CSV table of C-alpha atoms in Angstrom, one decimal:
chain,number,residue,atom,x,y,z
A,1,MET,CA,26.9,-44.3,341.3
A,2,ASN,CA,30.1,-44.0,343.7
A,3,ARG,CA,31.3,-46.2,341.6
A,4,PHE,CA,30.7,-45.3,338.4
A,5,ASN,CA,31.8,-41.5,339.6
A,6,LYS,CA,35.0,-43.0,340.6
A,7,SER,CA,35.5,-45.1,337.9
A,8,LEU,CA,35.4,-42.0,335.5
A,9,ILE,CA,38.2,-40.4,338.2
A,10,PRO,CA,41.2,-41.3,335.6
A,11,SER,CA,39.3,-40.0,332.7
A,12,LEU,CA,38.4,-36.9,333.9
A,13,LEU,CA,41.8,-36.5,334.6
A,14,THR,CA,43.2,-37.9,331.1
A,15,LEU,CA,40.6,-36.0,329.6
A,16,LEU,CA,41.9,-32.2,331.8
A,17,LEU,CA,45.2,-32.8,331.9
A,18,ALA,CA,45.3,-33.7,327.7
A,19,ALA,CA,43.2,-29.9,327.8
A,20,ALA,CA,45.7,-28.2,329.8
A,21,SER,CA,48.9,-29.8,327.8
A,22,VAL,CA,47.1,-28.2,325.0
A,23,VAL,CA,46.7,-24.7,326.4
A,24,ALA,CA,50.0,-24.4,327.6
A,25,GLN,CA,51.9,-25.9,325.0
A,26,PRO,CA,53.8,-23.4,323.4
A,27,GLU,CA,53.1,-21.6,319.8
A,28,THR,CA,56.2,-22.9,317.4
A,29,PRO,CA,58.7,-19.9,317.7
A,30,ALA,CA,59.1,-17.7,315.0
A,31,ARG,CA,62.4,-18.2,313.8
A,32,VAL,CA,65.2,-16.0,314.7
A,33,ILE,CA,66.7,-13.6,312.5
A,34,GLU,CA,70.5,-11.8,314.1
A,35,ILE,CA,71.4,-8.7,312.7
A,36,SER,CA,74.3,-6.9,314.1
A,37,ALA,CA,75.4,-3.3,313.0
A,38,LYS,CA,78.2,-1.2,313.7
A,39,LYS,CA,79.8,2.0,311.6
A,40,PHE,CA,78.8,1.8,308.3
A,41,GLU,CA,77.3,-1.4,308.1
A,42,PHE,CA,74.7,-4.0,309.0
A,43,THR,CA,76.1,-7.9,309.7
A,44,PRO,CA,74.9,-10.0,307.3
A,45,ASN,CA,73.7,-7.3,304.9
A,46,VAL,CA,71.5,-9.9,302.7
A,47,VAL,CA,68.9,-12.1,304.9
A,48,THR,CA,66.4,-14.1,303.1
A,49,LEU,CA,63.3,-14.4,304.7
A,50,LYS,CA,59.8,-16.9,303.6
A,51,LYS,CA,57.0,-14.2,302.4
A,52,ASP,CA,54.2,-15.5,305.4
A,53,GLU,CA,56.4,-16.6,307.5
A,54,PRO,CA,56.4,-15.2,311.1
A,55,VAL,CA,60.5,-13.9,312.3
A,56,THR,CA,62.1,-12.5,315.3
A,57,ILE,CA,64.6,-9.7,314.2
A,58,HIS,CA,67.3,-9.9,317.3
A,59,PHE,CA,69.1,-6.2,316.7
A,60,THR,CA,72.1,-5.5,318.1
A,61,SER,CA,75.5,-2.8,317.8
A,62,THR,CA,78.9,-3.3,318.4
A,63,ASP,CA,79.4,0.5,318.9
A,64,ARG,CA,77.2,3.3,319.0
A,65,ALA,CA,73.6,3.7,318.5
A,66,HIS,CA,71.8,3.0,315.0
A,67,GLY,CA,68.6,2.4,313.8
A,68,LEU,CA,66.9,-0.5,311.4
A,69,LEU,CA,64.6,0.9,309.2
A,70,VAL,CA,62.3,-1.5,306.9
A,71,LYS,CA,59.5,0.7,306.7
A,72,GLU,CA,57.2,-1.8,304.0
A,73,PHE,CA,57.1,-4.1,307.3
A,74,LYS,CA,57.1,-1.9,309.8
A,75,ILE,CA,61.0,-2.5,311.4
A,76,ASP,CA,62.0,0.5,313.5
A,77,LEU,CA,64.2,-0.8,316.1
A,78,ASP,CA,67.4,0.7,317.8
A,79,ALA,CA,70.5,-0.4,319.0
A,80,ASP,CA,73.3,0.9,321.6
A,81,VAL,CA,75.8,-1.4,323.1
A,82,GLY,CA,74.2,-3.5,325.1
A,83,LYS,CA,70.8,-2.4,324.3
A,84,PRO,CA,69.8,-5.0,321.6
A,85,ALA,CA,65.6,-4.5,320.3
A,86,ASP,CA,63.8,-7.3,319.3
A,87,VAL,CA,60.4,-7.1,317.1
A,88,THR,CA,58.6,-10.1,315.3
A,89,VAL,CA,57.0,-9.6,312.0
A,90,THR,CA,55.5,-11.8,309.4
A,91,PRO,CA,56.4,-10.3,305.3
A,92,HIS,CA,53.0,-10.7,303.2
A,93,GLU,CA,54.9,-9.6,300.6
A,94,ALA,CA,57.7,-11.5,297.9
A,95,GLY,CA,60.2,-9.0,296.7
A,96,SER,CA,63.7,-6.9,297.8
A,97,PHE,CA,62.9,-4.8,300.2
A,98,ALA,CA,66.2,-2.1,301.3
A,99,ALA,CA,66.9,-1.7,305.5
A,100,ILE,CA,68.7,1.3,306.2
A,101,CYS,CA,70.5,2.9,309.4
A,102,ASP,CA,67.7,5.8,310.4
A,103,HIS,CA,69.6,6.6,313.7
A,104,TYR,CA,72.8,8.7,312.1
A,105,CYS,CA,75.5,7.6,312.7
A,106,GLY,CA,78.7,9.4,310.9
A,107,SER,CA,80.2,10.6,308.1
A,108,GLY,CA,79.1,7.2,306.3
A,109,HIS,CA,75.7,6.7,307.8
A,110,GLY,CA,74.0,7.5,304.1
A,111,ASN,CA,74.8,4.9,302.6
A,112,MET,CA,74.8,2.6,305.6
A,113,LYS,CA,72.4,0.0,304.4
A,114,MET,CA,70.9,-3.8,303.7
A,115,THR,CA,69.0,-5.9,302.0
A,116,PHE,CA,65.5,-8.3,303.0
A,117,VAL,CA,64.6,-10.7,300.3
A,118,VAL,CA,61.7,-12.1,300.6
A,119,GLU,CA,60.2,-15.0,298.5
B,1,MET,CA,52.9,39.8,320.1
B,2,ALA,CA,52.5,39.6,315.8
B,3,LYS,CA,49.3,41.0,314.7
B,4,PRO,CA,46.2,38.5,313.3
B,5,PHE,CA,46.2,38.0,310.1
B,6,ASP,CA,43.0,38.4,307.8
B,7,ARG,CA,42.2,37.3,304.5
B,8,ARG,CA,43.1,40.5,302.7
B,9,SER,CA,46.6,40.3,304.2
B,10,PHE,CA,47.5,36.8,302.4
B,11,MET,CA,51.0,37.7,300.2
B,12,ARG,CA,51.0,36.0,297.0
B,13,LEU,CA,54.1,34.0,296.7
B,14,SER,CA,56.5,33.6,293.4
B,15,ALA,CA,60.3,32.2,293.9
B,16,ALA,CA,63.2,32.0,292.5
B,17,SER,CA,65.8,29.5,293.4
B,18,LEU,CA,69.2,30.5,291.9
B,19,GLY,CA,70.8,27.5,292.1
B,20,ALA,CA,72.1,28.1,295.6
B,21,GLY,CA,69.7,28.4,296.5
B,22,ALA,CA,65.8,30.2,296.4
B,23,LEU,CA,64.8,33.4,295.7
B,24,LEU,CA,60.9,33.8,297.6
B,25,ARG,CA,59.0,37.0,296.9
B,26,PHE,CA,55.3,37.7,298.8
B,27,MET,CA,53.5,39.8,296.9
B,28,PRO,CA,50.5,41.7,298.2
B,29,PHE,CA,47.0,41.1,297.0
B,30,GLY,CA,46.7,43.6,294.5
B,31,SER,CA,49.7,44.0,293.3
B,32,THR,CA,51.3,43.0,289.2
B,33,ALA,CA,48.5,40.4,288.2
B,34,ASN,CA,51.0,38.0,286.8
B,35,GLY,CA,53.6,38.2,290.2
B,36,MET,CA,57.2,38.1,289.4
B,37,THR,CA,58.5,37.0,286.2
B,38,LEU,CA,61.8,35.7,285.6
B,39,GLY,CA,62.8,38.6,283.5
B,40,ASN,CA,61.4,40.6,286.7
B,41,LEU,CA,64.2,38.7,288.9
B,42,LEU,CA,66.9,39.4,286.4
B,43,GLY,CA,65.6,42.9,286.3
B,44,SER,CA,65.0,43.0,289.9
B,45,ARG,CA,69.5,42.6,290.0
B,46,ASN,CA,69.5,45.9,288.2
B,47,GLY,CA,67.1,47.5,290.3
B,48,GLU,CA,64.6,47.7,287.6
B,49,ALA,CA,62.1,46.0,289.5
B,50,PRO,CA,61.6,45.8,293.1
B,51,GLY,CA,59.6,43.4,295.4
B,52,PRO,CA,58.3,44.3,298.2
B,53,PHE,CA,59.2,41.6,300.0
B,54,SER,CA,62.1,38.6,298.9
B,55,ILE,CA,63.4,35.7,300.8
B,56,VAL,CA,66.7,34.0,300.0
B,57,GLN,CA,66.5,30.0,300.6
B,58,LEU,CA,70.2,28.7,301.0
B,59,SER,CA,70.6,25.0,302.1
B,60,ASP,CA,72.6,22.6,302.8
B,61,THR,CA,76.2,23.9,301.9
B,62,HIS,CA,78.4,21.4,304.5
B,63,VAL,CA,81.9,23.3,305.3
B,64,GLY,CA,84.3,21.2,306.1
B,65,PHE,CA,82.9,18.7,303.4
B,66,GLN,CA,86.1,17.6,301.3
B,67,GLY,CA,87.2,15.0,298.6
B,68,PRO,CA,84.6,13.4,295.6
B,69,PRO,CA,82.0,13.5,294.2
B,70,ASP,CA,82.8,17.3,294.6
B,71,PRO,CA,85.7,19.4,295.2
B,72,LEU,CA,84.5,22.1,294.9
B,73,GLY,CA,84.6,22.8,299.3
B,74,THR,CA,83.1,26.6,299.9
B,75,LYS,CA,82.8,27.2,296.2
B,76,ALA,CA,79.6,27.5,295.6
B,77,PHE,CA,78.4,28.9,298.9
B,78,GLU,CA,80.8,31.4,298.8
B,79,ARG,CA,79.2,32.2,294.7
B,80,ALA,CA,75.8,31.6,295.9
B,81,VAL,CA,76.3,34.4,298.3
B,82,ASP,CA,78.0,36.6,295.3
B,83,ALA,CA,74.4,36.1,293.9
B,84,VAL,CA,72.4,37.4,297.0
B,85,ASN,CA,75.0,40.5,297.4
B,86,ALA,CA,74.9,41.2,294.0
B,87,LEU,CA,70.3,41.2,294.0
B,88,ASN,CA,69.2,44.4,294.3
B,89,PRO,CA,66.8,44.8,296.0
B,90,GLN,CA,68.3,42.6,298.9
B,91,PRO,CA,65.9,40.0,300.2
B,92,ASP,CA,64.3,41.0,303.5
B,93,LEU,CA,66.2,37.2,305.5
B,94,ILE,CA,67.9,34.5,304.3
B,95,LEU,CA,66.8,31.7,305.5
B,96,PHE,CA,69.6,28.6,305.6
B,97,THR,CA,67.8,24.9,305.7
B,98,GLY,CA,70.1,22.9,307.8
B,99,ASP,CA,73.4,20.4,307.5
B,100,LEU,CA,75.1,24.0,307.3
B,101,THR,CA,78.3,22.2,308.0
B,102,HIS,CA,80.2,18.6,308.0
B,103,ASP,CA,80.3,16.9,310.6
B,104,SER,CA,83.2,15.8,312.3
B,105,GLU,CA,83.7,12.6,315.4
B,106,ASP,CA,86.3,15.6,317.0
B,107,PRO,CA,83.8,18.8,317.9
B,108,ALA,CA,87.2,20.6,318.3
B,109,GLU,CA,87.1,20.4,314.6
B,110,HIS,CA,82.9,20.7,314.6
B,111,ALA,CA,83.3,23.9,316.0
B,112,LYS,CA,85.9,24.8,313.4
B,113,ARG,CA,83.5,24.1,310.7
B,114,PHE,CA,81.2,26.2,312.3
B,115,ALA,CA,83.1,29.3,312.2
B,116,ALA,CA,84.3,28.9,309.3
B,117,PHE,CA,80.1,28.6,307.9
B,118,LYS,CA,79.7,32.1,309.6
B,119,ALA,CA,82.9,33.5,308.1
B,120,ILE,CA,81.2,33.4,305.1
B,121,SER,CA,77.4,33.9,305.3
B,122,GLY,CA,78.6,36.8,308.0
B,123,ARG,CA,80.3,37.9,304.0
B,124,LEU,CA,75.9,37.9,303.2
B,125,ARG,CA,74.6,42.3,303.2
B,126,VAL,CA,71.8,40.2,304.7
B,127,LYS,CA,71.7,40.0,308.4
B,128,LYS,CA,68.8,38.8,309.0
B,129,GLN,CA,69.4,34.6,308.4
B,130,MET,CA,67.6,32.2,310.3
B,131,HIS,CA,69.0,28.8,310.2
B,132,VAL,CA,67.4,24.9,311.2
B,133,PRO,CA,69.8,22.5,311.9
B,134,GLY,CA,70.9,18.9,309.0
B,135,GLU,CA,71.4,16.0,310.8
B,136,HIS,CA,75.3,17.1,310.1
B,137,ASP,CA,74.6,20.1,312.4
B,138,ALA,CA,73.3,18.5,315.3
B,139,ALA,CA,72.6,14.8,314.9
B,140,LEU,CA,75.9,13.3,316.7
B,141,ASP,CA,75.6,15.7,319.4
B,142,GLY,CA,71.7,16.7,320.0
B,143,GLY,CA,72.5,20.2,319.0
B,144,THR,CA,74.9,21.5,321.3
B,145,LEU,CA,77.1,23.1,319.1
B,146,PHE,CA,74.5,24.1,316.8
B,147,ARG,CA,72.5,25.9,319.9
B,148,GLU,CA,76.0,27.6,320.7
B,149,HIS,CA,76.3,29.3,317.3
B,150,PHE,CA,72.1,30.0,316.3
B,151,GLY,CA,70.0,29.4,319.6
B,152,GLU,CA,67.5,27.4,319.4
B,153,THR,CA,66.2,24.1,316.8
B,154,HIS,CA,62.8,25.5,317.2
B,155,TYR,CA,61.1,28.6,316.7
B,156,SER,CA,58.6,30.7,315.1
B,157,PHE,CA,58.6,34.7,314.0
B,158,ASP,CA,56.5,36.7,312.2
B,159,HIS,CA,57.6,39.0,308.9
B,160,ARG,CA,55.5,41.7,307.0
B,161,GLY,CA,52.3,39.4,307.4
B,162,VAL,CA,53.8,36.0,307.1
B,163,HIS,CA,54.3,33.2,310.4
B,164,PHE,CA,58.1,31.7,310.2
B,165,VAL,CA,58.3,28.4,311.4
B,166,ALA,CA,61.9,26.3,311.7
B,167,LEU,CA,61.2,22.8,312.6
B,168,ASP,CA,63.7,20.8,314.0
B,169,ASN,CA,63.8,16.8,312.4
B,170,VAL,CA,67.4,16.4,313.2
B,171,SER,CA,69.1,16.7,316.9
B,172,ALA,CA,66.8,13.5,318.0
B,173,GLY,CA,69.9,11.5,316.0
B,174,LYS,CA,66.4,10.2,313.6
B,175,PRO,CA,64.6,11.4,311.2
B,176,ILE,CA,61.5,12.5,313.8
B,177,VAL,CA,60.2,16.2,314.8
B,178,GLY,CA,59.5,14.9,318.2
B,179,ALA,CA,56.2,15.4,320.5
B,180,GLU,CA,57.1,18.3,322.8
B,181,GLN,CA,58.0,20.2,319.0
B,182,ILE,CA,54.6,18.9,318.1
B,183,ALA,CA,52.6,20.5,320.6
B,184,TRP,CA,54.7,23.2,320.5
B,185,LEU,CA,54.3,23.7,317.3
B,186,LYS,CA,49.5,23.5,317.7
B,187,LYS,CA,50.4,25.6,320.3
B,188,ASP,CA,52.6,28.5,318.7
B,189,LEU,CA,49.8,28.0,315.0
B,190,ALA,CA,46.6,28.4,317.6
B,191,ARG,CA,46.8,32.3,317.8
B,192,PHE,CA,46.5,32.9,313.7
B,193,PRO,CA,43.3,32.5,311.9
B,194,LYS,CA,43.3,29.3,309.5
B,195,THR,CA,43.8,31.5,306.4
B,196,ALA,CA,47.0,32.7,308.0
B,197,PRO,CA,50.3,32.5,305.8
B,198,ILE,CA,52.7,30.4,307.0
B,199,VAL,CA,56.3,29.3,305.8
B,200,VAL,CA,57.5,26.4,308.0
B,201,PHE,CA,61.9,25.9,306.8
B,202,THR,CA,63.3,23.0,308.1
B,203,HIS,CA,66.2,20.4,306.9
B,204,ARG,CA,64.2,16.9,305.8
B,205,PRO,CA,61.2,16.4,303.8
B,206,LEU,CA,58.1,15.8,306.5
B,207,PHE,CA,56.9,13.2,304.1
B,208,ASP,CA,57.9,10.3,302.8
B,209,LEU,CA,59.6,11.4,299.4
B,210,LYS,CA,61.9,8.5,299.5
B,211,PRO,CA,62.5,6.3,302.9
B,212,GLU,CA,65.4,4.0,301.8
B,213,TRP,CA,67.3,7.4,301.3
B,214,GLU,CA,66.8,8.9,304.6
B,215,TRP,CA,63.9,11.3,302.5
B,216,PHE,CA,61.7,11.6,305.6
B,217,THR,CA,60.3,11.9,308.6
B,218,SER,CA,59.1,9.3,310.3
B,219,ASP,CA,56.2,11.7,312.4
B,220,GLY,CA,55.8,14.4,308.8
B,221,ASP,CA,52.1,13.1,309.3
B,222,GLU,CA,51.4,14.5,312.5
B,223,VAL,CA,53.4,17.4,312.0
B,224,MET,CA,51.2,17.8,308.5
B,225,ASN,CA,47.9,16.9,310.6
B,226,VAL,CA,48.2,20.2,312.9
B,227,LEU,CA,49.2,21.9,309.1
B,228,ALA,CA,46.0,21.0,307.8
B,229,PRO,CA,43.6,23.5,309.2
B,230,TYR,CA,45.7,26.2,307.5
B,231,ASP,CA,45.1,27.3,303.7
B,232,ALA,CA,48.5,29.3,303.2
B,233,VAL,CA,51.2,26.7,304.3
B,234,THR,CA,54.5,26.6,302.2
B,235,VAL,CA,56.8,24.6,303.7
B,236,LEU,CA,60.7,24.7,302.4
B,237,TYR,CA,63.5,22.2,302.8
B,238,GLY,CA,66.8,21.2,302.1
B,239,HIS,CA,69.0,17.7,303.2
B,240,ILE,CA,67.6,15.8,299.2
B,241,HIS,CA,70.6,18.0,297.2
B,242,ARG,CA,68.2,18.8,294.3
B,243,LEU,CA,64.9,20.4,293.3
B,244,ASN,CA,60.9,19.5,294.7
B,245,HIS,CA,57.7,20.5,294.6
B,246,SER,CA,55.0,18.3,296.0
B,247,THR,CA,51.8,18.9,297.6
B,248,ILE,CA,50.3,17.4,300.1
B,249,GLY,CA,47.4,18.3,300.5
B,250,LYS,CA,47.1,22.0,300.5
B,251,SER,CA,50.7,22.5,301.7
B,252,GLN,CA,53.8,23.0,299.0
B,253,HIS,CA,56.7,21.3,300.1
B,254,TYR,CA,60.1,23.3,298.1
B,255,ALA,CA,63.1,21.6,297.9
B,256,ALA,CA,66.3,23.8,297.4
B,257,ARG,CA,69.3,22.8,295.8
B,258,SER,CA,72.6,21.9,297.6
B,259,LEU,CA,75.8,24.1,297.8
B,260,ILE,CA,77.6,20.7,297.3
B,261,PHE,CA,77.2,17.7,295.2
B,262,ALA,CA,73.4,17.4,293.8
B,263,PHE,CA,71.6,13.4,294.1
B,264,PRO,CA,69.9,12.4,291.5
B,265,GLU,CA,66.2,11.5,290.7
B,266,PRO,CA,65.5,8.6,293.4
B,267,PRO,CA,64.4,5.6,291.1
B,268,ALA,CA,61.4,3.7,292.1
B,269,ALA,CA,63.0,0.3,293.2
B,270,SER,CA,63.4,0.4,297.2
B,271,THR,CA,66.9,-0.7,296.5
B,272,ALA,CA,68.4,1.6,294.2
B,273,GLU,CA,71.7,2.1,295.5
B,274,LYS,CA,72.1,6.1,296.4
B,275,LYS,CA,75.4,8.2,294.7
B,276,PRO,CA,75.5,11.9,294.0
B,277,LEU,CA,75.6,12.8,290.0
B,278,PRO,CA,78.9,12.9,289.0
B,279,PHE,CA,81.2,15.9,289.4
B,280,ASP,CA,81.3,17.6,285.7
B,281,LYS,CA,84.6,19.4,285.1
B,282,THR,CA,83.4,21.5,282.5
B,283,GLN,CA,80.8,22.8,284.0
B,284,PRO,CA,81.4,22.6,287.7
B,285,PHE,CA,77.9,24.2,289.4
B,286,ARG,CA,76.1,22.6,286.6
B,287,ASN,CA,73.4,22.6,289.4
B,288,LEU,CA,72.7,26.4,289.7
B,289,GLY,CA,69.8,27.4,288.0
B,290,ILE,CA,66.4,29.7,289.2
B,291,ARG,CA,63.7,28.1,289.9
B,292,GLU,CA,60.4,31.0,289.8
B,293,ILE,CA,57.5,30.3,291.2
B,294,THR,CA,54.1,32.5,290.9
B,295,GLY,CA,51.2,32.6,293.3
B,296,ASN,CA,48.1,32.3,292.0
B,297,SER,CA,46.5,35.3,293.6
B,298,THR,CA,42.7,33.6,293.4
B,299,ARG,CA,43.7,30.5,295.0
B,300,HIS,CA,47.0,31.1,297.3
B,301,THR,CA,48.5,27.9,295.6
B,302,LEU,CA,51.7,28.1,292.9
B,303,SER,CA,53.1,27.3,290.2
B,304,VAL,CA,56.7,26.7,289.2
B,305,ASN,CA,59.0,27.6,286.1
B,306,ASP,CA,62.5,25.7,286.0
B,307,VAL,CA,65.4,27.9,284.6
B,308,GLU,CA,68.5,27.1,283.7
B,309,LEU,CA,71.2,29.3,283.8
B,310,THR,CA,73.1,30.6,280.7
B,311,SER,CA,74.8,33.5,282.8
B,312,ARG,CA,78.5,32.8,283.5
B,313,GLU,CA,77.7,35.5,286.9
B,314,LEU,CA,75.4,32.9,288.3
B,315,SER,CA,76.6,29.4,286.3
B,316,GLY,CA,79.4,28.8,286.6
B,317,THR,CA,80.0,27.3,282.9
B,318,GLU,CA,83.9,28.3,283.3
B,319,GLY,CA,86.3,24.9,283.7
B,320,VAL,CA,87.3,23.8,287.0
B,321,GLN,CA,91.3,25.0,286.2
B,322,GLN,CA,89.7,28.4,286.0
B,323,ILE,CA,88.2,28.0,290.1
B,324,LEU,CA,90.8,26.1,291.3
B,325,LYS,CA,93.2,29.4,290.4
B,326,THR,CA,91.2,31.2,292.8
B,327,GLY,CA,91.5,30.2,296.2
B,328,ASP,CA,92.4,26.7,298.1
B,329,PHE,CA,89.9,24.0,298.6
B,330,LEU,CA,88.8,23.0,302.1
């Protein structure tokens, strides 16, 4: 009995380690899209995404508070100098979608926008 | 303290836009069955058809704005003041629905623009003038300058049986009313029965009119949930520089024309560019017109009739060169 148990120990350990590795295996990280804002423009001003692919938007500002709003994807971020913001989203609809700065930043604010293209 | 309303005190509302804004006439039930017609309105300017209660809404004067697409500066605002001063009888009060000034990064320059706004609005014969800020007035400084000139950015008052609520959806920097103001609104309205006539005036639309052009308020749904139980809610706003009438639930939402360049009907495409209508030198005040709104006395709803003026006095059909001769632009 003892001998039988001892012979099983390496196999059990292997199984446990294998199971642990499955549990601990991190999910594939979402592709990160960097978007930077300054008065009165986003860089880049066109971003192409793939339908049903999760992406993380990393939003930064180089001058003052700005917003990044895309209602269709529920992206609503605010960034200020030294205060970036992130969100992970998965677009499920193909097309072109406008993103705007929704944090008033001065006289050119009304035309501060960019485009998300989902293919 | 305001007296509570009952159903008998319901107002019938008719309104007419002067292009420069909107003239609203509140008529008690049981008065003239057909409400105020355009003829009545024009007649009233000669003292022929006085209404029991009217207000004027002026919006988006942008004092301090210079350059294309509209070289008129404050000329349309000044013309609107003259037109309102010519009304007979005079309206009881004037509502300004934001963007009184065009912003400046320099607070001293912006303060001058507030002073210039007050110099022109001070020429109005009607001295009861109420204001809400637009983003050009209050978004860069959180409303500090606005408060110095006009007091709080949200408040309420009663006038002849109508409860008026001023809402601020700009000074947080984003198109938002905010939880604190919504809680205040709930408390403010709690003392009224559901039949109370309520006029909300604010700058941005409280619904998703064109979010990609920032024609929305992000928590507008929450505001409308607070207003939803009330049977007679009218929301007056500006911001979009064009006429619009929308019905949200039982409430009626009216945008007034601006007193500076106009925007077109927004195309459906999300990415459509936001561009003002081109300035027409032959008709510098082309977007002036009269919008007549007559209330339905049984259902408390409003019907709208937009009429473009041909009157030289109000429409400004003279050429821009003639206007240029009348004074300097800002």
